[in-house]
mmCIF file of C-alpha atoms and ligand atoms in Angstrom:
data_model
loop_
_atom_site.group_PDB
_atom_site.id
_atom_site.type_symbol
_atom_site.label_atom_id
_atom_site.label_comp_id
_atom_site.label_asym_id
_atom_site.label_seq_id
_atom_site.Cartn_x
_atom_site.Cartn_y
_atom_site.Cartn_z
ATOM 1 C CA UNK G 1 79.449 86.466 119.914
ATOM 2 C CA UNK G 2 81.563 88.737 121.836
ATOM 3 C CA UNK G 3 83.334 91.265 119.502
ATOM 4 C CA UNK G 4 85.301 94.568 120.223
ATOM 5 C CA UNK G 5 83.843 97.562 118.430
ATOM 6 C CA UNK G 6 84.139 101.392 118.266
ATOM 7 C CA UNK G 7 80.859 102.846 119.369
ATOM 8 C CA UNK G 8 79.816 106.613 118.620
ATOM 9 C CA UNK G 9 77.700 108.105 121.323
ATOM 10 C CA UNK G 10 76.537 111.732 121.730
ATOM 11 C CA UNK G 11 78.874 114.474 122.732
ATOM 12 C CA UNK G 12 82.102 112.708 122.335
ATOM 13 C CA UNK G 13 85.084 113.568 119.892
ATOM 14 C CA UNK G 14 85.576 110.074 118.614
ATOM 15 C CA UNK G 15 84.137 106.553 118.813
ATOM 16 C CA UNK G 16 85.419 104.494 121.910
ATOM 17 C CA UNK G 17 86.179 100.938 121.872
ATOM 18 C CA UNK G 18 83.676 98.565 123.775
ATOM 19 C CA UNK G 19 83.027 94.960 124.033
ATOM 20 C CA UNK G 20 79.792 94.203 122.352
ATOM 21 C CA UNK G 21 77.496 91.270 121.295
ATOM 22 C CA UNK G 22 77.097 90.636 117.748
ATOM 23 C CA UNK G 23 74.287 88.323 116.459
ATOM 24 C CA UNK G 24 75.047 85.647 113.780
ATOM 25 C CA UNK G 25 74.360 86.327 110.049
ATOM 26 C CA UNK G 26 70.673 86.107 109.182
ATOM 27 C CA UNK G 27 69.295 84.957 105.863
ATOM 28 C CA UNK G 28 71.190 86.797 102.855
ATOM 29 C CA UNK G 29 74.122 87.940 105.339
ATOM 30 C CA UNK G 30 77.637 87.147 105.836
ATOM 31 C CA UNK G 31 79.784 87.380 108.827
ATOM 32 C CA UNK G 32 83.045 89.040 108.210
ATOM 33 C CA UNK G 33 86.168 89.123 110.431
ATOM 34 C CA UNK G 34 87.260 92.600 109.756
ATOM 35 C CA UNK G 35 91.089 92.990 109.049
ATOM 36 C CA UNK G 36 91.118 96.760 108.264
ATOM 37 C CA UNK G 37 88.837 99.821 107.940
ATOM 38 C CA UNK G 38 89.460 103.234 106.289
ATOM 39 C CA UNK G 39 88.059 106.399 107.876
ATOM 40 C CA UNK G 40 86.024 108.677 105.438
ATOM 41 C CA UNK G 41 84.794 112.230 106.265
ATOM 42 C CA UNK G 42 81.189 110.654 106.319
ATOM 43 C CA UNK G 43 82.205 108.958 109.466
ATOM 44 C CA UNK G 44 83.150 111.976 110.941
ATOM 45 C CA UNK G 45 79.721 113.683 110.046
ATOM 46 C CA UNK G 46 77.993 110.511 111.208
ATOM 47 C CA UNK G 47 79.758 110.530 114.612
ATOM 48 C CA UNK G 48 78.086 113.761 115.399
ATOM 49 C CA UNK G 49 74.586 112.283 115.093
ATOM 50 C CA UNK G 50 73.623 114.324 112.132
ATOM 51 C CA UNK G 51 73.311 111.597 109.522
ATOM 52 C CA UNK G 52 72.232 108.435 111.556
ATOM 53 C CA UNK G 53 70.914 107.651 115.069
ATOM 54 C CA UNK G 54 73.235 107.183 117.855
ATOM 55 C CA UNK G 55 74.660 105.004 119.678
ATOM 56 C CA UNK G 56 76.149 103.365 116.429
ATOM 57 C CA UNK G 57 79.065 101.678 115.030
ATOM 58 C CA UNK G 58 80.217 103.413 112.139
ATOM 59 C CA UNK G 59 82.832 102.348 109.587
ATOM 60 C CA UNK G 60 81.951 102.036 105.748
ATOM 61 C CA UNK G 61 85.438 101.028 104.260
ATOM 62 C CA UNK G 62 85.903 97.670 105.677
ATOM 63 C CA UNK G 63 87.925 94.772 104.520
ATOM 64 C CA UNK G 64 88.296 91.230 105.735
ATOM 65 C CA UNK G 65 87.473 87.538 105.510
ATOM 66 C CA UNK G 66 84.387 85.629 105.514
ATOM 67 C CA UNK G 67 83.956 83.728 108.647
ATOM 68 C CA UNK G 68 80.261 82.450 108.178
ATOM 69 C CA UNK G 69 77.732 82.371 105.466
ATOM 70 C CA UNK G 70 73.902 82.805 106.162
ATOM 71 C CA UNK G 71 71.280 80.945 104.741
ATOM 72 C CA UNK G 72 70.495 81.556 101.028
ATOM 73 C CA UNK G 73 73.794 83.014 100.161
ATOM 74 C CA UNK G 74 75.276 81.819 97.144
ATOM 75 C CA UNK G 75 78.751 82.749 95.614
ATOM 76 C CA UNK G 76 80.635 83.371 98.918
ATOM 77 C CA UNK G 77 82.397 80.770 101.207
ATOM 78 C CA UNK G 78 84.190 80.771 104.470
ATOM 79 C CA UNK G 79 87.669 82.240 104.181
ATOM 80 C CA UNK G 80 87.132 84.511 101.211
ATOM 81 C CA UNK G 81 88.757 87.877 101.181
ATOM 82 C CA UNK G 82 86.207 90.733 100.779
ATOM 83 C CA UNK G 83 85.993 94.602 100.610
ATOM 84 C CA UNK G 84 82.655 95.907 101.857
ATOM 85 C CA UNK G 85 81.000 98.887 99.945
ATOM 86 C CA UNK G 86 77.592 100.170 100.391
ATOM 87 C CA UNK G 87 74.236 98.626 100.850
ATOM 88 C CA UNK G 88 71.585 98.294 98.129
ATOM 89 C CA UNK G 89 68.221 96.264 97.477
ATOM 90 C CA UNK G 90 69.313 94.525 94.464
ATOM 91 C CA UNK G 91 65.968 94.825 92.736
ATOM 92 C CA UNK G 92 64.993 98.455 91.931
ATOM 93 C CA UNK G 93 65.889 99.945 88.420
ATOM 94 C CA UNK G 94 69.053 101.520 89.397
ATOM 95 C CA UNK G 95 70.355 98.416 91.229
ATOM 96 C CA UNK G 96 69.502 96.167 88.376
ATOM 97 C CA UNK G 97 71.428 98.551 85.992
ATOM 98 C CA UNK G 98 74.679 98.542 87.928
ATOM 99 C CA UNK G 99 74.144 102.062 89.754
ATOM 100 C CA UNK G 100 73.595 100.671 93.325
ATOM 101 C CA UNK G 101 74.735 103.952 94.953
ATOM 102 C CA UNK G 102 71.268 105.482 93.523
ATOM 103 C CA UNK G 103 69.070 102.602 95.056
ATOM 104 C CA UNK G 104 65.588 103.442 95.925
ATOM 105 C CA UNK G 105 66.388 102.464 99.269
ATOM 106 C CA UNK G 106 70.108 103.849 99.567
ATOM 107 C CA UNK G 107 69.329 106.302 102.325
ATOM 108 C CA UNK G 108 67.673 103.856 105.015
ATOM 109 C CA UNK G 109 69.834 100.981 104.019
ATOM 110 C CA UNK G 110 73.011 103.124 104.339
ATOM 111 C CA UNK G 111 72.385 105.550 107.136
ATOM 112 C CA UNK G 112 69.392 104.118 108.968
ATOM 113 C CA UNK G 113 71.540 102.259 111.574
ATOM 114 C CA UNK G 114 69.413 99.150 111.200
ATOM 115 C CA UNK G 115 68.529 96.477 108.552
ATOM 116 C CA UNK G 116 65.492 96.984 106.477
ATOM 117 C CA UNK G 117 63.318 95.187 108.923
ATOM 118 C CA UNK G 118 64.147 97.353 111.675
ATOM 119 C CA UNK G 119 66.335 95.080 113.570
ATOM 120 C CA UNK G 120 69.836 95.690 114.647
ATOM 121 C CA UNK G 121 72.805 93.245 115.122
ATOM 122 C CA UNK G 122 74.665 94.618 117.981
ATOM 123 C CA UNK G 123 74.080 95.059 121.710
ATOM 124 C CA UNK G 124 75.897 95.999 124.934
ATOM 125 C CA UNK G 125 76.731 93.311 127.458
ATOM 126 C CA UNK G 126 73.576 94.261 129.261
ATOM 127 C CA UNK G 127 71.465 93.972 126.306
ATOM 128 C CA UNK G 128 70.959 97.742 125.279
ATOM 129 C CA UNK G 129 70.629 97.732 121.438
ATOM 130 C CA UNK G 130 73.265 99.515 119.305
ATOM 131 C CA UNK G 131 72.908 100.690 115.871
ATOM 132 C CA UNK G 132 74.352 98.483 113.169
ATOM 133 C CA UNK G 133 74.633 98.116 109.404
ATOM 134 C CA UNK G 134 75.981 101.599 108.748
ATOM 135 C CA UNK G 135 76.470 101.382 104.985
ATOM 136 C CA UNK G 136 75.497 97.644 105.449
ATOM 137 C CA UNK G 137 78.624 97.073 107.434
ATOM 138 C CA UNK G 138 79.398 98.910 110.576
ATOM 139 C CA UNK G 139 82.985 97.957 110.081
ATOM 140 C CA UNK G 140 84.824 99.806 113.089
ATOM 141 C CA UNK G 141 84.811 96.466 114.738
ATOM 142 C CA UNK G 142 86.716 93.066 114.922
ATOM 143 C CA UNK G 143 83.591 91.289 113.231
ATOM 144 C CA UNK G 144 80.481 92.657 111.273
ATOM 145 C CA UNK G 145 77.342 90.831 109.801
ATOM 146 C CA UNK G 146 76.798 92.361 106.323
ATOM 147 C CA UNK G 147 74.159 91.976 103.560
ATOM 148 C CA UNK G 148 75.561 89.934 100.799
ATOM 149 C CA UNK G 149 75.369 92.611 98.245
ATOM 150 C CA UNK G 150 77.671 94.798 100.528
ATOM 151 C CA UNK G 151 80.588 92.264 99.840
ATOM 152 C CA UNK G 152 83.044 92.369 96.916
ATOM 153 C CA UNK G 153 85.263 89.347 96.678
ATOM 154 C CA UNK G 154 88.787 89.971 95.797
ATOM 155 C CA UNK G 155 92.087 87.903 95.390
ATOM 156 C CA UNK G 156 93.298 86.546 98.762
ATOM 157 C CA UNK G 157 96.923 87.840 98.152
ATOM 158 C CA UNK G 158 95.933 91.532 98.349
ATOM 159 C CA UNK G 159 96.905 93.379 101.447
ATOM 160 C CA UNK G 160 93.586 94.471 103.148
ATOM 161 C CA UNK G 161 94.946 97.196 105.090
ATOM 162 C CA UNK G 162 95.964 98.882 101.789
ATOM 163 C CA UNK G 163 92.858 98.210 99.738
ATOM 164 C CA UNK G 164 90.038 98.801 102.374
ATOM 165 C CA UNK G 165 89.533 102.460 101.155
ATOM 166 C CA UNK G 166 88.450 101.280 97.723
ATOM 167 C CA UNK G 167 85.052 100.664 99.315
ATOM 168 C CA UNK G 168 84.074 104.468 99.347
ATOM 169 C CA UNK G 169 86.663 107.055 99.257
ATOM 170 C CA UNK G 170 88.915 105.885 96.444
ATOM 171 C CA UNK G 171 85.943 104.306 94.633
ATOM 172 C CA UNK G 172 84.167 107.687 94.656
ATOM 173 C CA UNK G 173 87.229 109.868 93.131
ATOM 174 C CA UNK G 174 88.110 107.221 90.571
ATOM 175 C CA UNK G 175 84.441 106.418 89.750
ATOM 176 C CA UNK G 176 83.706 109.965 89.247
ATOM 177 C CA UNK G 177 86.155 110.516 86.666
ATOM 178 C CA UNK G 178 85.933 107.046 85.015
ATOM 179 C CA UNK G 179 82.334 106.135 85.172
ATOM 180 C CA UNK G 180 80.380 109.493 85.881
ATOM 181 C CA UNK G 181 82.065 111.924 83.862
ATOM 182 C CA UNK G 182 83.760 109.585 81.494
ATOM 183 C CA UNK G 183 86.659 111.787 81.205
ATOM 184 C CA UNK G 184 88.702 110.752 78.189
ATOM 185 C CA UNK G 185 92.012 111.203 76.357
ATOM 186 C CA UNK G 186 92.699 114.974 75.538
ATOM 187 C CA UNK G 187 89.999 116.207 77.759
ATOM 188 C CA UNK G 188 90.520 118.770 80.599
ATOM 189 C CA UNK G 189 89.633 118.602 84.395
ATOM 190 C CA UNK G 190 90.124 120.797 87.365
ATOM 191 C CA UNK G 191 89.735 119.206 90.866
ATOM 192 C CA UNK G 192 88.716 121.426 93.899
ATOM 193 C CA UNK G 193 90.082 119.684 97.115
ATOM 194 C CA UNK G 194 92.863 117.050 96.713
ATOM 195 C CA UNK G 195 92.166 114.916 99.911
ATOM 196 C CA UNK G 196 91.524 111.159 99.375
ATOM 197 C CA UNK G 197 88.539 111.618 96.959
ATOM 198 C CA UNK G 198 90.450 114.476 94.889
ATOM 199 C CA UNK G 199 93.629 112.631 94.608
ATOM 200 C CA UNK G 200 91.975 109.351 93.508
ATOM 201 C CA UNK G 201 90.418 111.624 90.838
ATOM 202 C CA UNK G 202 93.746 112.730 89.766
ATOM 203 C CA UNK G 203 95.259 109.486 89.458
ATOM 204 C CA UNK G 204 92.190 108.234 87.471
ATOM 205 C CA UNK G 205 92.328 111.169 85.264
ATOM 206 C CA UNK G 206 96.059 110.306 84.594
ATOM 207 C CA UNK G 207 95.117 106.889 83.783
ATOM 208 C CA UNK G 208 92.370 107.598 81.324
ATOM 209 C CA UNK G 209 94.790 109.996 79.506
ATOM 210 C CA UNK G 210 93.424 113.528 80.440
ATOM 211 C CA UNK G 211 95.315 116.309 78.814
ATOM 212 C CA UNK G 212 95.320 118.718 81.692
ATOM 213 C CA UNK G 213 94.722 117.902 85.204
ATOM 214 C CA UNK G 214 94.535 120.835 87.577
ATOM 215 C CA UNK G 215 94.497 120.428 91.247
ATOM 216 C CA UNK G 216 93.482 123.239 93.645
ATOM 217 C CA UNK G 217 93.726 123.082 97.418
ATOM 218 C CA UNK G 218 94.431 125.126 100.421
ATOM 219 C CA UNK G 219 97.168 122.714 101.621
ATOM 220 C CA UNK G 220 100.506 123.203 99.489
ATOM 221 C CA UNK G 221 102.055 119.832 100.256
ATOM 222 C CA UNK G 222 98.833 118.131 98.897
ATOM 223 C CA UNK G 223 99.351 120.133 95.756
ATOM 224 C CA UNK G 224 102.776 118.775 95.657
ATOM 225 C CA UNK G 225 101.404 115.198 96.128
ATOM 226 C CA UNK G 226 98.818 115.874 93.383
ATOM 227 C CA UNK G 227 101.651 116.705 90.899
ATOM 228 C CA UNK G 228 103.470 113.465 91.866
ATOM 229 C CA UNK G 229 100.353 111.377 91.224
ATOM 230 C CA UNK G 230 99.463 113.136 87.767
ATOM 231 C CA UNK G 231 98.187 116.624 88.174
ATOM 232 C CA UNK G 232 99.833 118.826 85.415
ATOM 233 C CA UNK G 233 98.921 122.009 87.080
ATOM 234 C CA UNK G 234 98.311 123.261 90.711
ATOM 235 C CA UNK G 235 96.987 126.215 92.353
ATOM 236 C CA UNK G 236 96.795 127.166 95.906
ATOM 237 C CA UNK G 237 93.080 128.067 96.945
ATOM 238 C CA UNK G 238 93.766 131.638 97.725
ATOM 239 C CA UNK G 239 95.480 132.586 94.416
ATOM 240 C CA UNK G 240 94.437 135.867 93.156
ATOM 241 C CA UNK G 241 92.094 135.557 90.187
ATOM 242 C CA UNK G 242 92.088 131.860 90.510
ATOM 243 C CA UNK G 243 89.120 131.224 88.158
ATOM 244 C CA UNK G 244 91.121 133.234 85.382
ATOM 245 C CA UNK G 245 94.216 131.283 86.109
ATOM 246 C CA UNK G 246 92.333 127.895 85.709
ATOM 247 C CA UNK G 247 90.781 129.036 82.445
ATOM 248 C CA UNK G 248 94.086 130.308 81.151
ATOM 249 C CA UNK G 249 95.520 126.736 81.481
ATOM 250 C CA UNK G 250 93.445 125.855 78.376
ATOM 251 C CA UNK G 251 92.624 129.209 77.087
ATOM 252 C CA UNK G 252 89.000 128.220 76.890
ATOM 253 C CA UNK G 253 88.301 126.951 80.368
ATOM 254 C CA UNK G 254 87.921 123.135 81.443
ATOM 255 C CA UNK G 255 85.730 120.439 80.196
ATOM 256 C CA UNK G 256 85.061 119.072 83.723
ATOM 257 C CA UNK G 257 85.515 120.231 87.293
ATOM 258 C CA UNK G 258 85.089 117.985 90.310
ATOM 259 C CA UNK G 259 84.498 119.543 93.606
ATOM 260 C CA UNK G 260 85.158 117.733 96.729
ATOM 261 C CA UNK G 261 84.763 120.493 99.099
ATOM 262 C CA UNK G 262 81.825 122.147 100.931
ATOM 263 C CA UNK G 263 82.689 125.792 100.554
ATOM 264 C CA UNK G 264 79.858 127.645 98.857
ATOM 265 C CA UNK G 265 82.376 129.827 96.887
ATOM 266 C CA UNK G 266 84.056 126.845 95.554
ATOM 267 C CA UNK G 267 80.743 125.770 93.990
ATOM 268 C CA UNK G 268 80.669 129.085 92.323
ATOM 269 C CA UNK G 269 84.312 128.852 90.975
ATOM 270 C CA UNK G 270 83.788 125.509 89.717
ATOM 271 C CA UNK G 271 81.268 126.659 87.401
ATOM 272 C CA UNK G 272 83.007 129.795 86.463
ATOM 273 C CA UNK G 273 86.205 128.029 85.200
ATOM 274 C CA UNK G 274 84.100 125.798 82.811
ATOM 275 C CA UNK G 275 84.363 125.696 79.085
ATOM 276 C CA UNK G 276 81.174 125.737 76.872
ATOM 277 C CA UNK G 277 79.152 122.609 77.621
ATOM 278 C CA UNK G 278 81.518 121.774 80.633
ATOM 279 C CA UNK G 279 80.006 119.848 83.470
ATOM 280 C CA UNK G 280 80.696 120.943 87.155
ATOM 281 C CA UNK G 281 80.433 117.571 89.307
ATOM 282 C CA UNK G 282 80.252 117.517 93.076
ATOM 283 C CA UNK G 283 80.372 114.679 95.595
ATOM 284 C CA UNK G 284 79.343 116.658 98.740
ATOM 285 C CA UNK G 285 76.841 119.632 99.316
ATOM 286 C CA UNK G 286 77.497 123.064 99.913
ATOM 287 C CA UNK G 287 77.478 124.050 103.607
ATOM 288 C CA UNK G 288 75.009 126.974 103.834
ATOM 289 C CA UNK G 289 72.968 128.654 100.984
ATOM 290 C CA UNK G 290 74.240 128.521 97.648
ATOM 291 C CA UNK G 291 72.534 128.719 94.045
ATOM 292 C CA UNK G 292 74.100 128.592 90.538
ATOM 293 C CA UNK G 293 74.326 131.511 88.376
ATOM 294 C CA UNK G 294 71.536 130.264 85.828
ATOM 295 C CA UNK G 295 72.447 132.364 82.808
ATOM 296 C CA UNK G 296 75.917 131.090 82.904
ATOM 297 C CA UNK G 297 74.698 127.425 82.985
ATOM 298 C CA UNK G 298 72.151 128.400 80.123
ATOM 299 C CA UNK G 299 74.469 130.571 77.873
ATOM 300 C CA UNK G 300 77.343 127.820 77.887
ATOM 301 C CA UNK G 301 75.124 124.723 77.847
ATOM 302 C CA UNK G 302 76.972 123.886 81.174
ATOM 303 C CA UNK G 303 75.715 121.014 83.548
ATOM 304 C CA UNK G 304 75.851 120.703 87.308
ATOM 305 C CA UNK G 305 76.080 117.033 88.375
ATOM 306 C CA UNK G 306 75.850 115.526 91.776
ATOM 307 C CA UNK G 307 77.756 112.171 92.076
ATOM 308 C CA UNK G 308 77.260 109.404 94.860
ATOM 309 C CA UNK G 309 79.753 106.520 95.185
ATOM 310 C CA UNK G 310 81.419 107.531 91.786
ATOM 311 C CA UNK G 311 78.513 105.838 89.873
ATOM 312 C CA UNK G 312 80.416 102.735 90.273
ATOM 313 C CA UNK G 313 79.291 99.098 90.312
ATOM 314 C CA UNK G 314 81.577 98.051 93.217
ATOM 315 C CA UNK G 315 81.975 94.450 91.915
ATOM 316 C CA UNK G 316 83.292 95.677 88.482
ATOM 317 C CA UNK G 317 85.238 98.800 89.434
ATOM 318 C CA UNK G 318 86.912 97.614 92.665
ATOM 319 C CA UNK G 319 88.720 94.550 91.285
ATOM 320 C CA UNK G 320 89.587 96.799 88.186
ATOM 321 C CA UNK G 321 91.305 99.276 90.341
ATOM 322 C CA UNK G 322 93.129 96.727 92.336
ATOM 323 C CA UNK G 323 94.674 95.523 88.876
ATOM 324 C CA UNK G 324 95.622 98.928 87.876
ATOM 325 C CA UNK G 325 97.224 99.452 91.326
ATOM 326 C CA UNK G 326 99.216 96.254 90.883
ATOM 327 C CA UNK G 327 100.364 97.311 87.577
ATOM 328 C CA UNK G 328 101.775 100.514 89.247
ATOM 329 C CA UNK G 329 99.231 102.773 87.329
ATOM 330 C CA UNK G 330 96.885 103.738 90.241
ATOM 331 C CA UNK G 331 99.357 104.093 93.324
ATOM 332 C CA UNK G 332 96.559 104.977 95.895
ATOM 333 C CA UNK G 333 98.370 103.173 98.648
ATOM 334 C CA UNK G 334 100.516 106.551 98.955
ATOM 335 C CA UNK G 335 97.349 108.128 100.479
ATOM 336 C CA UNK G 336 97.148 105.390 103.277
ATOM 337 C CA UNK G 337 98.468 105.594 106.850
ATOM 338 C CA UNK G 338 97.855 102.602 109.215
ATOM 339 C CA UNK G 339 96.751 102.949 112.728
ATOM 340 C CA UNK G 340 96.137 99.962 115.393
ATOM 341 C CA UNK G 341 92.517 99.733 115.966
ATOM 342 C CA UNK G 342 92.791 101.228 119.531
ATOM 343 C CA UNK G 343 94.039 104.465 118.311
ATOM 344 C CA UNK G 344 90.803 105.247 116.444
ATOM 345 C CA UNK G 345 90.628 108.428 118.643
ATOM 346 C CA UNK G 346 93.999 109.636 117.237
ATOM 347 C CA UNK G 347 93.055 108.690 113.672
ATOM 348 C CA UNK G 348 89.845 110.740 113.750
ATOM 349 C CA UNK G 349 91.609 113.742 115.292
ATOM 350 C CA UNK G 350 94.302 113.585 112.794
ATOM 351 C CA UNK G 351 92.007 113.295 109.625
ATOM 352 C CA UNK G 352 89.817 116.109 111.020
ATOM 353 C CA UNK G 353 92.930 118.259 111.173
ATOM 354 C CA UNK G 354 94.083 117.386 107.707
ATOM 355 C CA UNK G 355 97.241 115.738 109.000
ATOM 356 C CA UNK G 356 96.631 112.393 107.164
ATOM 357 C CA UNK G 357 94.754 111.819 103.973
ATOM 358 C CA UNK G 358 93.445 108.289 104.456
ATOM 359 C CA UNK G 359 93.720 106.728 107.787
ATOM 360 C CA UNK G 360 93.019 103.088 107.914
ATOM 361 C CA UNK G 361 92.647 101.174 111.156
ATOM 362 C CA UNK G 362 93.995 97.728 111.531
ATOM 363 C CA UNK G 363 91.992 95.217 113.615
ATOM 364 C CA UNK G 364 94.356 92.242 113.315
HETATM 365 ZN ZN1 ZN Y 401 82.827 107.404 102.631
HETATM 366 ZN ZN1 ZN Y 402 68.007 99.097 94.757
#
């Protein structure tokens, strides 16, 4: 079928809309009419060609309706509303224990730009192949074919242009607090970088009853938003003696830190402000060389912990977060700004410049 999709090609500032051919769903796949797709920083990195092969259709926070069901698919029907999350095999030990972001095949399935058998679902009008199946979805498009496991069915009355980011960014922030760190009532957390992931973590920390929630960012307006969403304390990233100031919040340092930034110095600060037996979690890697102060890790029994996808089982946590949102306890819609699909170039530029927290493209 003929679709409209935003294609990432080398040496371009942003994906550009093109008419492409999309093949029908194969065995175990669904054809989804995309209504909305969030833009995440991983899309920006992938657009440069560093993570996935080009040319490719990116997009990994898609939401839409099922248009057709492939052979062998059970549990989905035409018309179902779905949020799309990552791709996983469904058979390895982490998939079967509800941790699909650590699937043995996570990297090729999410970043390989093709199905596990090597095929792609997209081509130009003259038949040149275009990489597909980015995070199992390639949802910067009017339609996508996705593996069944990538789809999470949700209630049909939920606005898709609001909930699309639950597929990655919001899930990562909230899942890091709820599932990975299991932050509980009375515990303390400092969050470095309050973009979409960090602010989702702030809201989740308030939800679970954290006693002190400290937000740190270079952008003062985001610190203000963090306070509105539940942060009890906020510090500009250039605050003098920042680590001491954060430690003073509790008098003995923080139980947890969550680092959403790539700056090597922030990785050091995130460990230095930990209390004894604290955990420093991170969701993105430091740019450039960095190594932890091992004596500090040892002498305080501290831990450094990488997190992918918030350790979430999307089919459990996404519907849960929607219910919290409907109850007014998880107001992540405040992060979202909508754009018509054709304005994807503007949305890419604005999120890269920090002018918008969570852009969501509207395909319909
Ligand atoms: Zn993402
Ligand atoms: Zn697996």
